[in-house]
Coordinates of C-alpha atoms and ligand atoms in Angstrom, one line a residue:
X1 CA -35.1 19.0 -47.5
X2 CA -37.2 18.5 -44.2
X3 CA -41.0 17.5 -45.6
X4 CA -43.6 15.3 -44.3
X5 CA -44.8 12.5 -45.8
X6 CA -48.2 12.6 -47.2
X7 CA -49.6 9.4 -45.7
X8 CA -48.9 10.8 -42.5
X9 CA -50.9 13.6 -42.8
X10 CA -54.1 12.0 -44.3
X11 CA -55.8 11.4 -40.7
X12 CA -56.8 13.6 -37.8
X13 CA -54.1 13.1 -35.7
X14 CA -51.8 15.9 -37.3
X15 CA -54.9 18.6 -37.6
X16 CA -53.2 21.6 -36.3
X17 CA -50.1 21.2 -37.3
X18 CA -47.4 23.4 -39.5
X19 CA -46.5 20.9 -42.5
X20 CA -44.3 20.8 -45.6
X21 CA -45.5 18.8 -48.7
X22 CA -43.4 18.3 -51.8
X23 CA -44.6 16.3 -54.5
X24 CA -46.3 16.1 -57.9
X25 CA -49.3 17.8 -58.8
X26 CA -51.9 15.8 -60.1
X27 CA -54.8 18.3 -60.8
X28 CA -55.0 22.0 -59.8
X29 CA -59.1 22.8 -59.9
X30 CA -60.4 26.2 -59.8
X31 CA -56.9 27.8 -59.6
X32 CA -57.1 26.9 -55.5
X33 CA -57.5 23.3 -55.2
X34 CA -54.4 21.3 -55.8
X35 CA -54.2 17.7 -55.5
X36 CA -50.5 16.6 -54.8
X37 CA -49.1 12.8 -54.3
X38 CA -45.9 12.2 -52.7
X39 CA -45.4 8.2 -53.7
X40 CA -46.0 7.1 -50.1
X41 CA -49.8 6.6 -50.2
X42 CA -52.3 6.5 -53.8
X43 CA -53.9 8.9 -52.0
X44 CA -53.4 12.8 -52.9
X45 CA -53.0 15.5 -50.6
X46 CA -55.3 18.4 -51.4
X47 CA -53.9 22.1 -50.6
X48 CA -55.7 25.2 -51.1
X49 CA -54.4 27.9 -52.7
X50 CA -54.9 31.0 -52.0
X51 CA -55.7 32.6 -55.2
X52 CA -55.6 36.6 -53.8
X53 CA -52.3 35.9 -52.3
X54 CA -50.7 33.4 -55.0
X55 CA -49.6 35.7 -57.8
X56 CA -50.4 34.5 -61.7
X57 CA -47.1 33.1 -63.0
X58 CA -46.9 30.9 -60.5
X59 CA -49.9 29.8 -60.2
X60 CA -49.6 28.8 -64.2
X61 CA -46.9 26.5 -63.3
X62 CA -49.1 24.6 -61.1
X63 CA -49.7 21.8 -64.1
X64 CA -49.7 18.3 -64.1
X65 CA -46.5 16.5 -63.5
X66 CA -44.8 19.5 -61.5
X67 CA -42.6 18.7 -58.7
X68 CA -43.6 21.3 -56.0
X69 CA -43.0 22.3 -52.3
X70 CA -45.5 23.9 -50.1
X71 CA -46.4 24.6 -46.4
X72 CA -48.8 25.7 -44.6
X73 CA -51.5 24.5 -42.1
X74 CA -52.7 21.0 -41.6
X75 CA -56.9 21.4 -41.1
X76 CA -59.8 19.6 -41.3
X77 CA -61.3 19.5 -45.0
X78 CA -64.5 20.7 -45.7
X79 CA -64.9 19.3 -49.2
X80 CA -65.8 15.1 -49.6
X81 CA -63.1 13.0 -50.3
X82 CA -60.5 14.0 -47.8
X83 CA -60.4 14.2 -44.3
X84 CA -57.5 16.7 -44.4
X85 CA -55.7 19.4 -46.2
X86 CA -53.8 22.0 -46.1
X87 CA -54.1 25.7 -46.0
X88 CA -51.2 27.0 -48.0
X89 CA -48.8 30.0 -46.7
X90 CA -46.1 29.3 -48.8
X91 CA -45.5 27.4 -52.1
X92 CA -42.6 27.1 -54.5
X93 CA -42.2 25.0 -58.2
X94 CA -39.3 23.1 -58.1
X95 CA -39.7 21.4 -61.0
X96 CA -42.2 22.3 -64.2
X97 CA -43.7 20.1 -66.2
X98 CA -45.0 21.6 -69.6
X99 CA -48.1 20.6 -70.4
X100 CA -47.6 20.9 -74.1
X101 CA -45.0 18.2 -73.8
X102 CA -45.8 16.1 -70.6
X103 CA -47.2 12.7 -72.1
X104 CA -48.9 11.5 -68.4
X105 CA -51.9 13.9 -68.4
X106 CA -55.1 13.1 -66.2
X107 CA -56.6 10.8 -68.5
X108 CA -56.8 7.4 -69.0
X109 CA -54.0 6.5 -71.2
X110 CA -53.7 2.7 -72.9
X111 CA -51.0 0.1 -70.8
X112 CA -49.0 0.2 -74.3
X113 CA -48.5 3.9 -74.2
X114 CA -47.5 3.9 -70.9
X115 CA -45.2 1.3 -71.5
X116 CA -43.0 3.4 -73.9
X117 CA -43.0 5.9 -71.2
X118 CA -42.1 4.0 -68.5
X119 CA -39.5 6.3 -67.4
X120 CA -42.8 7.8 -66.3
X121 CA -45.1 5.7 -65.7
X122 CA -44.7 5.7 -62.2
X123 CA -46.6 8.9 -61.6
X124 CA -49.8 7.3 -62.7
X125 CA -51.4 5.8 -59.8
X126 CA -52.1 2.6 -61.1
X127 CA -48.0 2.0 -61.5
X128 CA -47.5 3.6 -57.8
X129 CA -49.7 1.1 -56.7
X130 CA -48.3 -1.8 -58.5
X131 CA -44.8 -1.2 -57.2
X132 CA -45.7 -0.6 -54.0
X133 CA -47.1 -3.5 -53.4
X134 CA -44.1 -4.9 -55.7
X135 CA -42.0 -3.3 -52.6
X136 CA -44.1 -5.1 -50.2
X137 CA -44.5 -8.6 -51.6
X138 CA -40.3 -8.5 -51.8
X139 CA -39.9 -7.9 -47.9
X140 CA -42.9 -10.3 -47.4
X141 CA -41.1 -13.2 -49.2
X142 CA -38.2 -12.2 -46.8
X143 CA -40.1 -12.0 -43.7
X144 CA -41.6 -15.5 -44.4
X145 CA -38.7 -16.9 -45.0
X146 CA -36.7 -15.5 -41.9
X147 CA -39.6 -16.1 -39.4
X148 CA -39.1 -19.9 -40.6
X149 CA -35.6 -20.2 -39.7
X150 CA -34.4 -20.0 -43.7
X151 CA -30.9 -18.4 -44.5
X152 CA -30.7 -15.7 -47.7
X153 CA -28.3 -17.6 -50.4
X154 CA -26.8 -15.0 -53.2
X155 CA -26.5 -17.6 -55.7
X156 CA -24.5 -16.5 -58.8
X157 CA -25.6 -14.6 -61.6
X158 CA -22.7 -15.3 -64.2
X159 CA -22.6 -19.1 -64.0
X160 CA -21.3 -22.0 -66.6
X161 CA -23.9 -24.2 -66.5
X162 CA -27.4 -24.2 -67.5
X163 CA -29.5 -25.7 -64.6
X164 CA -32.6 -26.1 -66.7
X165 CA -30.8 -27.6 -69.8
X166 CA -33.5 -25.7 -71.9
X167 CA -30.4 -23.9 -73.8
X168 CA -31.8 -20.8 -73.6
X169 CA -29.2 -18.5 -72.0
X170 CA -27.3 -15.3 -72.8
X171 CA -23.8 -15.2 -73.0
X172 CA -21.4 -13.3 -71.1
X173 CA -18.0 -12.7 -72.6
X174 CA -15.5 -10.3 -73.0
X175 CA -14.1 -11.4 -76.0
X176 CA -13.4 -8.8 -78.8
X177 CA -16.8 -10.4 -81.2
X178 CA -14.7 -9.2 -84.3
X179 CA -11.7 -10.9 -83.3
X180 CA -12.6 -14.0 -81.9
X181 CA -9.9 -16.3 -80.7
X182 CA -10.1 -20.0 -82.5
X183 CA -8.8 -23.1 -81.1
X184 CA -7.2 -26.1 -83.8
X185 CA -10.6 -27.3 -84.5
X186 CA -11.4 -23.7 -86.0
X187 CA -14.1 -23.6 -83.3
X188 CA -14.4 -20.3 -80.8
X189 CA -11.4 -20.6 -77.9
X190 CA -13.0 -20.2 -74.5
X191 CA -10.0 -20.4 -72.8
X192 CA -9.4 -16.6 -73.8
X193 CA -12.1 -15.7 -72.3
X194 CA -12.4 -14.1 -69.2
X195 CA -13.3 -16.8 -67.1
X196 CA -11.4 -19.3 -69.2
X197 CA -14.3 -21.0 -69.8
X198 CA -18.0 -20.6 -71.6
X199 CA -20.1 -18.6 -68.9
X200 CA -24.0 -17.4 -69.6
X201 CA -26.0 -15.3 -67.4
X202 CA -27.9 -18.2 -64.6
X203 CA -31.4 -19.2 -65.8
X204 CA -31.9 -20.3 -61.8
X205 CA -30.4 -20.0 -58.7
X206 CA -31.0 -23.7 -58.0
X207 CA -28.3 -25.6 -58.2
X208 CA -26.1 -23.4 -55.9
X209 CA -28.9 -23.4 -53.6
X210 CA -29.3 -26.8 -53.3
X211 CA -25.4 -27.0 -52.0
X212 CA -26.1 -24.5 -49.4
X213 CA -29.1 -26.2 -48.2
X214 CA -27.3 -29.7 -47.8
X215 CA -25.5 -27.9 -45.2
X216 CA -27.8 -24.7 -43.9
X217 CA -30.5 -26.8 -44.2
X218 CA -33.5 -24.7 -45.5
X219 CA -32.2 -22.0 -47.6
X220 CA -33.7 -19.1 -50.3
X221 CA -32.5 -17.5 -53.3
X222 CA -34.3 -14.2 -54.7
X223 CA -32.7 -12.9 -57.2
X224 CA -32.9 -11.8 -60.8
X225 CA -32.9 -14.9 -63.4
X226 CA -32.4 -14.3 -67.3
X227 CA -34.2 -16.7 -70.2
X228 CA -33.2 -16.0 -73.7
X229 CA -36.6 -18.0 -74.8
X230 CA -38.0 -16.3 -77.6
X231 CA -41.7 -16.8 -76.7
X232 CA -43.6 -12.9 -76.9
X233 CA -46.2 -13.4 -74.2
X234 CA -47.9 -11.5 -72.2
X235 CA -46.4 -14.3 -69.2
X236 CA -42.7 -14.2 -70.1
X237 CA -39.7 -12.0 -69.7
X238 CA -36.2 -12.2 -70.3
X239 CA -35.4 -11.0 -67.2
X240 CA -37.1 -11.8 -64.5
X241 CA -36.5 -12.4 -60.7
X242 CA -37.3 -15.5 -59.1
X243 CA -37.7 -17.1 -55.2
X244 CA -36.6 -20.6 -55.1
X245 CA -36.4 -21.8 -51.2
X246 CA -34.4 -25.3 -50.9
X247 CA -35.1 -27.8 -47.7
X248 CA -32.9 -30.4 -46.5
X249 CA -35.0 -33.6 -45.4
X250 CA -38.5 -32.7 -47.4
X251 CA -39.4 -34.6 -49.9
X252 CA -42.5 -33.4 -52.6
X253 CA -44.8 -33.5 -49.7
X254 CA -43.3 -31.4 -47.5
X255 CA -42.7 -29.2 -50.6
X256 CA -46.3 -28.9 -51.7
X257 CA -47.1 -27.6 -48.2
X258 CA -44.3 -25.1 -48.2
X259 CA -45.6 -23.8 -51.6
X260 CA -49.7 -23.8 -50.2
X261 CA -48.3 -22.1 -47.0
X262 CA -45.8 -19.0 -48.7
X263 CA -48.4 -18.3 -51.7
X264 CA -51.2 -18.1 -49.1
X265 CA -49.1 -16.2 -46.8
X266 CA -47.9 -13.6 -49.2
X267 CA -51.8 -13.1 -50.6
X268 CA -52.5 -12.3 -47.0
X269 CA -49.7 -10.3 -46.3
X270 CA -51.0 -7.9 -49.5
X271 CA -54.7 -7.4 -47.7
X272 CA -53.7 -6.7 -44.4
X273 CA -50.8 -4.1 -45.6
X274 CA -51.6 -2.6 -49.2
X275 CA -55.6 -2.6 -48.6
X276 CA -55.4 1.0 -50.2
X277 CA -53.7 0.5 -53.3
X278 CA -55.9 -2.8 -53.5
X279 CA -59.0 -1.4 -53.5
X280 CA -57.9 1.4 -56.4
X281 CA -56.7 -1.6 -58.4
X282 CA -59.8 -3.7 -57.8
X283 CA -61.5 -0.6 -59.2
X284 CA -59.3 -0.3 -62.2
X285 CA -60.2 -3.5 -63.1
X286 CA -63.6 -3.5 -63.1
X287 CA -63.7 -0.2 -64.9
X288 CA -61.5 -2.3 -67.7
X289 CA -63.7 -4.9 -67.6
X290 CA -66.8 -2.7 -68.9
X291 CA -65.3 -2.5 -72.1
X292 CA -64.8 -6.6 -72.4
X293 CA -67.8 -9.3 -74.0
X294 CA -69.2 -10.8 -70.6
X295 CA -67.2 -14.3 -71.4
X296 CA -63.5 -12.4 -71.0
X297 CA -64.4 -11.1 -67.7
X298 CA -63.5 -12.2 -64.5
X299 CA -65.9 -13.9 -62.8
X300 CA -64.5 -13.0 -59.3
X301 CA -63.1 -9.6 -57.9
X302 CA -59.5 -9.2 -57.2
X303 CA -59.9 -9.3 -53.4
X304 CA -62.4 -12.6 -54.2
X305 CA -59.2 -13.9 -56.4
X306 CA -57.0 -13.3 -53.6
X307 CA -59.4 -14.7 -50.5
X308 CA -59.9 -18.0 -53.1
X309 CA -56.6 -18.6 -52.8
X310 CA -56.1 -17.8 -49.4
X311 CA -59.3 -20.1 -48.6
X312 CA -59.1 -22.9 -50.6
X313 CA -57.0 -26.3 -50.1
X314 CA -55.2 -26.1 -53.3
X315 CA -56.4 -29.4 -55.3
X316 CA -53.2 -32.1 -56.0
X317 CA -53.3 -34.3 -59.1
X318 CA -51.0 -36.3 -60.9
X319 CA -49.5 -35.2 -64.5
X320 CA -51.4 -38.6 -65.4
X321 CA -55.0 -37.7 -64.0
X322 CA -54.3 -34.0 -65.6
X323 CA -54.5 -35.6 -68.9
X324 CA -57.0 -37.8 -68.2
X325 CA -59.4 -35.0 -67.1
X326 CA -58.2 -33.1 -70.0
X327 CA -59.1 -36.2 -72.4
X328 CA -62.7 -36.2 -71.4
X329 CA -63.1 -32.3 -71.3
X330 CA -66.0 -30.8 -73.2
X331 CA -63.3 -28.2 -75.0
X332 CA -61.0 -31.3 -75.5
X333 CA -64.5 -32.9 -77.0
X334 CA -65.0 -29.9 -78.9
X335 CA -61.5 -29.4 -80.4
X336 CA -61.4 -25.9 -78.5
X337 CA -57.7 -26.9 -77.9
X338 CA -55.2 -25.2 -79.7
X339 CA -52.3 -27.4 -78.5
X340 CA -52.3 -31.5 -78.3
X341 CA -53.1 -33.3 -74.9
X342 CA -51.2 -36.6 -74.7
X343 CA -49.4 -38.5 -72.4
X344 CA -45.8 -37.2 -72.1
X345 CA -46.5 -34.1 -74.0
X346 CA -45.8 -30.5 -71.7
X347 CA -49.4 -28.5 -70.4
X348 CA -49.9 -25.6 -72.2
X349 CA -51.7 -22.5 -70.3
X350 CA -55.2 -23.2 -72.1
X351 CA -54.7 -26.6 -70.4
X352 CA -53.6 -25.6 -67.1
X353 CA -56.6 -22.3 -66.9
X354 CA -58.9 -25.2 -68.0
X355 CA -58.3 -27.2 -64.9
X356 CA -57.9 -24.4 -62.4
X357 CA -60.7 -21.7 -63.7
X358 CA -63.1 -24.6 -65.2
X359 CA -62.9 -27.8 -63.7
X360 CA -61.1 -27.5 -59.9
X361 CA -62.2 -24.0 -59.7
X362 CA -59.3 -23.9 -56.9
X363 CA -55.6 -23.7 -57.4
X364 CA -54.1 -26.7 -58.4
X365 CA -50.9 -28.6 -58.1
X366 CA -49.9 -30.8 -60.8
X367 CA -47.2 -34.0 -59.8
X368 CA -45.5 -36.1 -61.1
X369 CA -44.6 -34.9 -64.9
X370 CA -42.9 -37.5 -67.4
X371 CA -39.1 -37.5 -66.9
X372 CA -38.5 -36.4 -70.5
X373 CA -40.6 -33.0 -70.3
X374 CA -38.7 -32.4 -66.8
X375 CA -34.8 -31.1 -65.9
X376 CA -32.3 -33.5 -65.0
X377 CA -32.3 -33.2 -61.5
X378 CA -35.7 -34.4 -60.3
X379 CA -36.3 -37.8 -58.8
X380 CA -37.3 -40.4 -60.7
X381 CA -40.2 -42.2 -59.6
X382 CA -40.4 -45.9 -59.0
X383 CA -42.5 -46.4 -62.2
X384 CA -39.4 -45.1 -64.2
X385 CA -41.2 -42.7 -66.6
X386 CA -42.4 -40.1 -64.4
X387 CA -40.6 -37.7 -61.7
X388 CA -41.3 -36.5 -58.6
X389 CA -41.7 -32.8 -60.4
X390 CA -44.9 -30.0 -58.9
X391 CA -46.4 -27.1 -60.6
X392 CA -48.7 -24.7 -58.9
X393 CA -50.9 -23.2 -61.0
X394 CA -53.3 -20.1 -60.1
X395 CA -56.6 -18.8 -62.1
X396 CA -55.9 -16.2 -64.7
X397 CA -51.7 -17.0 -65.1
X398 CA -51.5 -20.6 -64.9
X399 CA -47.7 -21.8 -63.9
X400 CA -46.6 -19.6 -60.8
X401 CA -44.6 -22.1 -59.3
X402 CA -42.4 -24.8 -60.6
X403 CA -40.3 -27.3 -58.4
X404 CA -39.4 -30.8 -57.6
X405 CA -37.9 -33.6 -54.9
X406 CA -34.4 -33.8 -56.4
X407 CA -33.3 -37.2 -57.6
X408 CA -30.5 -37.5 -54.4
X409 CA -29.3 -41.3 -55.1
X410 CA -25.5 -40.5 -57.1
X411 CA -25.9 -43.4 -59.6
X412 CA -29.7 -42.3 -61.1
X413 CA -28.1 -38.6 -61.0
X414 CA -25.3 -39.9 -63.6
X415 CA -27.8 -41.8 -65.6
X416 CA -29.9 -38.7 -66.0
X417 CA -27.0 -36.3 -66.5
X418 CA -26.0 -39.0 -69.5
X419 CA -29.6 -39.0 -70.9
X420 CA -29.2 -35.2 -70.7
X421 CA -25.9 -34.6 -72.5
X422 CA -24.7 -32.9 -69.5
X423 CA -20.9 -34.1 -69.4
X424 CA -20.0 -34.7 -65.8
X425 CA -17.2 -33.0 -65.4
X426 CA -19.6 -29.7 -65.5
X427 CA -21.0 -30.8 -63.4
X428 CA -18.8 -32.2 -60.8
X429 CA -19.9 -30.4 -57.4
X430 CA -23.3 -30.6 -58.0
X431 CA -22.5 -34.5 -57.8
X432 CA -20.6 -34.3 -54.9
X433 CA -23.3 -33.5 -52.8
X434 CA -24.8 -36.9 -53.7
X435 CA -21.3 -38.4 -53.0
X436 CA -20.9 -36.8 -49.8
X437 CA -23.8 -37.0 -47.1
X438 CA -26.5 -37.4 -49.4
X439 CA -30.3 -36.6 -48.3
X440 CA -33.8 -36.6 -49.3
X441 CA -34.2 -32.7 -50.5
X442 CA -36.5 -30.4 -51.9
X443 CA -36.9 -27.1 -53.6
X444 CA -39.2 -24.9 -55.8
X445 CA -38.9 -21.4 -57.8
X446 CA -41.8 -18.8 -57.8
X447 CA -41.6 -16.4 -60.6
X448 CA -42.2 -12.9 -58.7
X449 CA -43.6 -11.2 -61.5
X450 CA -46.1 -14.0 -62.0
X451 CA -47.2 -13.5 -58.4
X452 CA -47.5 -9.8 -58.5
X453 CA -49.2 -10.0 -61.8
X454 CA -51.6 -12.3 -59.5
X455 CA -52.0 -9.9 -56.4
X456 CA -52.3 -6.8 -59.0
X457 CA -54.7 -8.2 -61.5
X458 CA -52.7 -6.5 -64.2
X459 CA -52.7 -8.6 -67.4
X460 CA -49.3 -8.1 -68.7
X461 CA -46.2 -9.4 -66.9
X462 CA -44.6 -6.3 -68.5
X463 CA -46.7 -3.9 -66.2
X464 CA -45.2 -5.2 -62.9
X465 CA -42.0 -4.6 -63.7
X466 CA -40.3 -1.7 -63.7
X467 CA -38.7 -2.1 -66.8
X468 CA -39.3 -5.1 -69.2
X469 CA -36.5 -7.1 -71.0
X470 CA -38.4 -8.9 -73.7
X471 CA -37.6 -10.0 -77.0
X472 CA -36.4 -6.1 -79.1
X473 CA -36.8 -4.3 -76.1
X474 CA -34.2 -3.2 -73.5
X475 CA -35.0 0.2 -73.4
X476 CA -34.4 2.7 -70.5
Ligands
LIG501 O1 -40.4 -23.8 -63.8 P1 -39.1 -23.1 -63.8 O2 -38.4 -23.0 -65.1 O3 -38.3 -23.8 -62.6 C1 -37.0 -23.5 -62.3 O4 -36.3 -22.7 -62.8 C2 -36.5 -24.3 -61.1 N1 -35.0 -24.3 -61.1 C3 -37.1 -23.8 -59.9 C4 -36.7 -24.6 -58.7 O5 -37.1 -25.8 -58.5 N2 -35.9 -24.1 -57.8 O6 -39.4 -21.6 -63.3 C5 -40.0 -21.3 -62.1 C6 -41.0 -20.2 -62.2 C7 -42.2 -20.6 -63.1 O7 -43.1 -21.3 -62.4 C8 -42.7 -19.2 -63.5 O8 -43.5 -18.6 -62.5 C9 -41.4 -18.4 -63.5 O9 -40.4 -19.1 -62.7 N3 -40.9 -18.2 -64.9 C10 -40.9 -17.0 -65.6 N4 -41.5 -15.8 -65.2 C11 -41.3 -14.8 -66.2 N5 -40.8 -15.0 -67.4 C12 -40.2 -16.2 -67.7 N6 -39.6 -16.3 -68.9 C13 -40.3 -17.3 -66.8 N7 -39.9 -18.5 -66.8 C14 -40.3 -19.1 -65.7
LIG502 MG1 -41.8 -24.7 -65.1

């Protein structure tokens, strides 16, 4: 069906023209003005109707939700608010949309309702400008990484071994679960299975990518990863996708400035493209934030947030001086804490918003974790407790990013995979790398969601995703 694109028709430049529009009404006012959105802009289109020449019926089934098609004239708009519209000759409803039974009417609807219709959601405009901008930050991450001379690695999604060694990974089988075949120890026999061996769905792309970059040299993985972690927050899914670039010849330096560079670079890349869908968002938010007690609210904009990031040198402390800091706090002093702050115990996100909203007032990365808190594959450090481990950490989330030097010398990698409990013959290729033409190298994951939760301001990582896999819920 030939039809123009609404966001091509918003300026001047097309006054004049014979157009063809089809998309969803939004609002029909005064039975002549209807406001119609195509997907490609937040903006609507208005067209006027002619009421003498429109006959009743039809005009009825111009509710909310309706998929229609209309052309007509392309003129300048007389009303505020538009610069265009278009004079209409000729409309037809393709598509009705009761509104007795259409839940997405032109009101303001909670984020949970929407959430159990999010086979709909995406007419609102807040969700059409959340995954646009979702759209945009994926070819951004792309075009950075192409510009920079990094290959695109599809690491595997069905994989045998658990890269973070946090155990928490769903299974993929195709064993009959009713029938299950049992080896002499009475335990489960694997070898029926249809890889002959246990397989889960890949928690990370990592150690796959690491391979290709001791040969590419600087390579990127972007793909879905899957977390069977039980934890309901408003920061964690169990399917999420994740960007983890890995550099031959960079050690954490070199990684902490790739990190700084691509977050600051995407931020960017979402006010000079999406300023539209931005500046309805920003205004979302502070509508929202009318309702909240002064302390909950933010204290900057979402353009500010963004432009913070973008401006500021992101601060770099050691795991050590975190907890130090943390030690002396006046929440810490307080006992405002809910979780303990000790050496060699993991930051929690009151922690990490503490040091990053409160204290830095800047992003900040955090090196150099205790070994025991950390995977198997980062480099131990010369003072043999800590490794050479960063998080980035952002106001409002927390963690965004999480990566590491990898421990590259073959004998520590054995030690650490026997600490671990990771049996080596799993592990076999990963090893050879060390074995064969070893180097100093470097990666990190980004969890996407967690950055467009940033660049959206919405709250809930289940809101910037199309549709969420937590914990009881894989519907749609
Ligand atoms: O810190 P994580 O677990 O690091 C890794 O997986 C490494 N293999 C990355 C690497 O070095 N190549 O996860 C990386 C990021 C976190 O910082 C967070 O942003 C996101 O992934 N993330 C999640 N996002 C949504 N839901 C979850 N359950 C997440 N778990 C981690
Ligand atoms: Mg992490």
């Amino acid at each position: 069906m030939k039809h123009d694109a609404i966001i091509e028709l918003l300026d001047a430049a097309s006054i004049g023209k014979k157009v063809t529009v089809c998309g969803w009404v939004r609002t029909f006012r005064n039975e002549t003005f209807l406001a119609v959105n195509d997907g490609s802009t937040i903006k609507n289109l208005q067209l006027v109707i002619d009421r003498e020449k429109t006959d009743e019926a039809l005009r009825k089934r111009l509710t909310t939700g309706a998929a229609i098609c209309a052309s007509g004239e392309l003129v300048a708009s007389k009303g505020q608010g538009q610069s265009t519209e278009v004079l209409v000759e000729h409309i037809e409803v393709l598509g009705d949309a009761d509104p007795e039974k259409f839940p997405i009417q032109m009101k303001r609807h909670t984020m949970d309702f929407l959430r159990e219709k999010a086979h709909l959601r995406f007419r609102t405009s807040t969700f059409g400008a959340v995954f646009r901008i979702r759209h945009g930050m994926t070819f951004a991450v792309h075009k950075y990484f192409n510009d920079r001379g990094f290959y695109n690695l599809h690491t595997p999604i069905i994989t045998a071994s658990d890269a973070e060694g946090a155990g928490e990974m769903f299974r993929v089988t195709s064993l009959d679960l009713n029938a299950l075949p049992k080896n002499d120890e009475g335990k489960i026999d694997f070898r029926e299975d249809f890889f002959g061996k246990e397989t889960n769905l890949t928690v990370s792309g990592q150690l796959e990518a690491e391979l290709g970059a001791m040969a590419l040299g600087k390579v990127y993985t972007f793909g879905p990863t899957f977390r069977a972690e039980n934890s309901n927050t408003s920061r964690h899914l169990a399917e999420f996708w994740m960007i983890e670039p890995e550099v031959a010849f960079a050690d954490i330096r070199d990684n902490m400035d790739l990190a700084e560079d691509f977050m600051k670079y995407l931020l960017q890349y979402a006010l000079d493209h999406y300023a539209d869908d931005l500046s309805f968002l920003e205004q979302r938010e502070q509508n929202e934030e009318k309702d909240k007690p002064q302390n909950e609210r933010n204290e900057m904009s979402l353009t500010e947030r963004l432009r913070f990031v973008i401006d500021n040198q992101f601060e770099r402390i050691t795991y050590t001086q975190a907890i130090d800091l943390l030690r002396n706090s006046k929440p810490y002093k307080k006992n405002k804490f809910k979780y303990p702050v000790e050496w060699g115990v993991d930051l929690q996100s009151e922690h990490e918003r503490y040091l990053v909203e409160k204290h830095f007032k800047r992003p900040v990365i955090i090196t150099d974790y205790p070994a025991t808190i950390k995977a198997f594959y980062m480099r131990q450090n010369d003072d043999q407790k800590t490794v050479a481990a960063m998080d980035v950490l952002v106001p409002g989330i927390g963690e965004i990013i999480g990566g590491s030097q990898r421990e590259e010398r073959l004998e520590k990698l054995v030690e650490k995979c026997a600490a671990f409990g990771i049996p080596e013959e799993h592990v076999w290729w990963y090893l050879d790398t060390r074995r064969f033409g070893s180097a100093v190298h470097a990666g990190f994951g980004m969890g996407f969601e967690r950055l467009i939760m940033f660049v959206t301001g919405m709250t809930n990582i289940r809101d910037v995703i199309p549709f969420p896999r937590t914990p009881l819920n894989a519907e749609f």
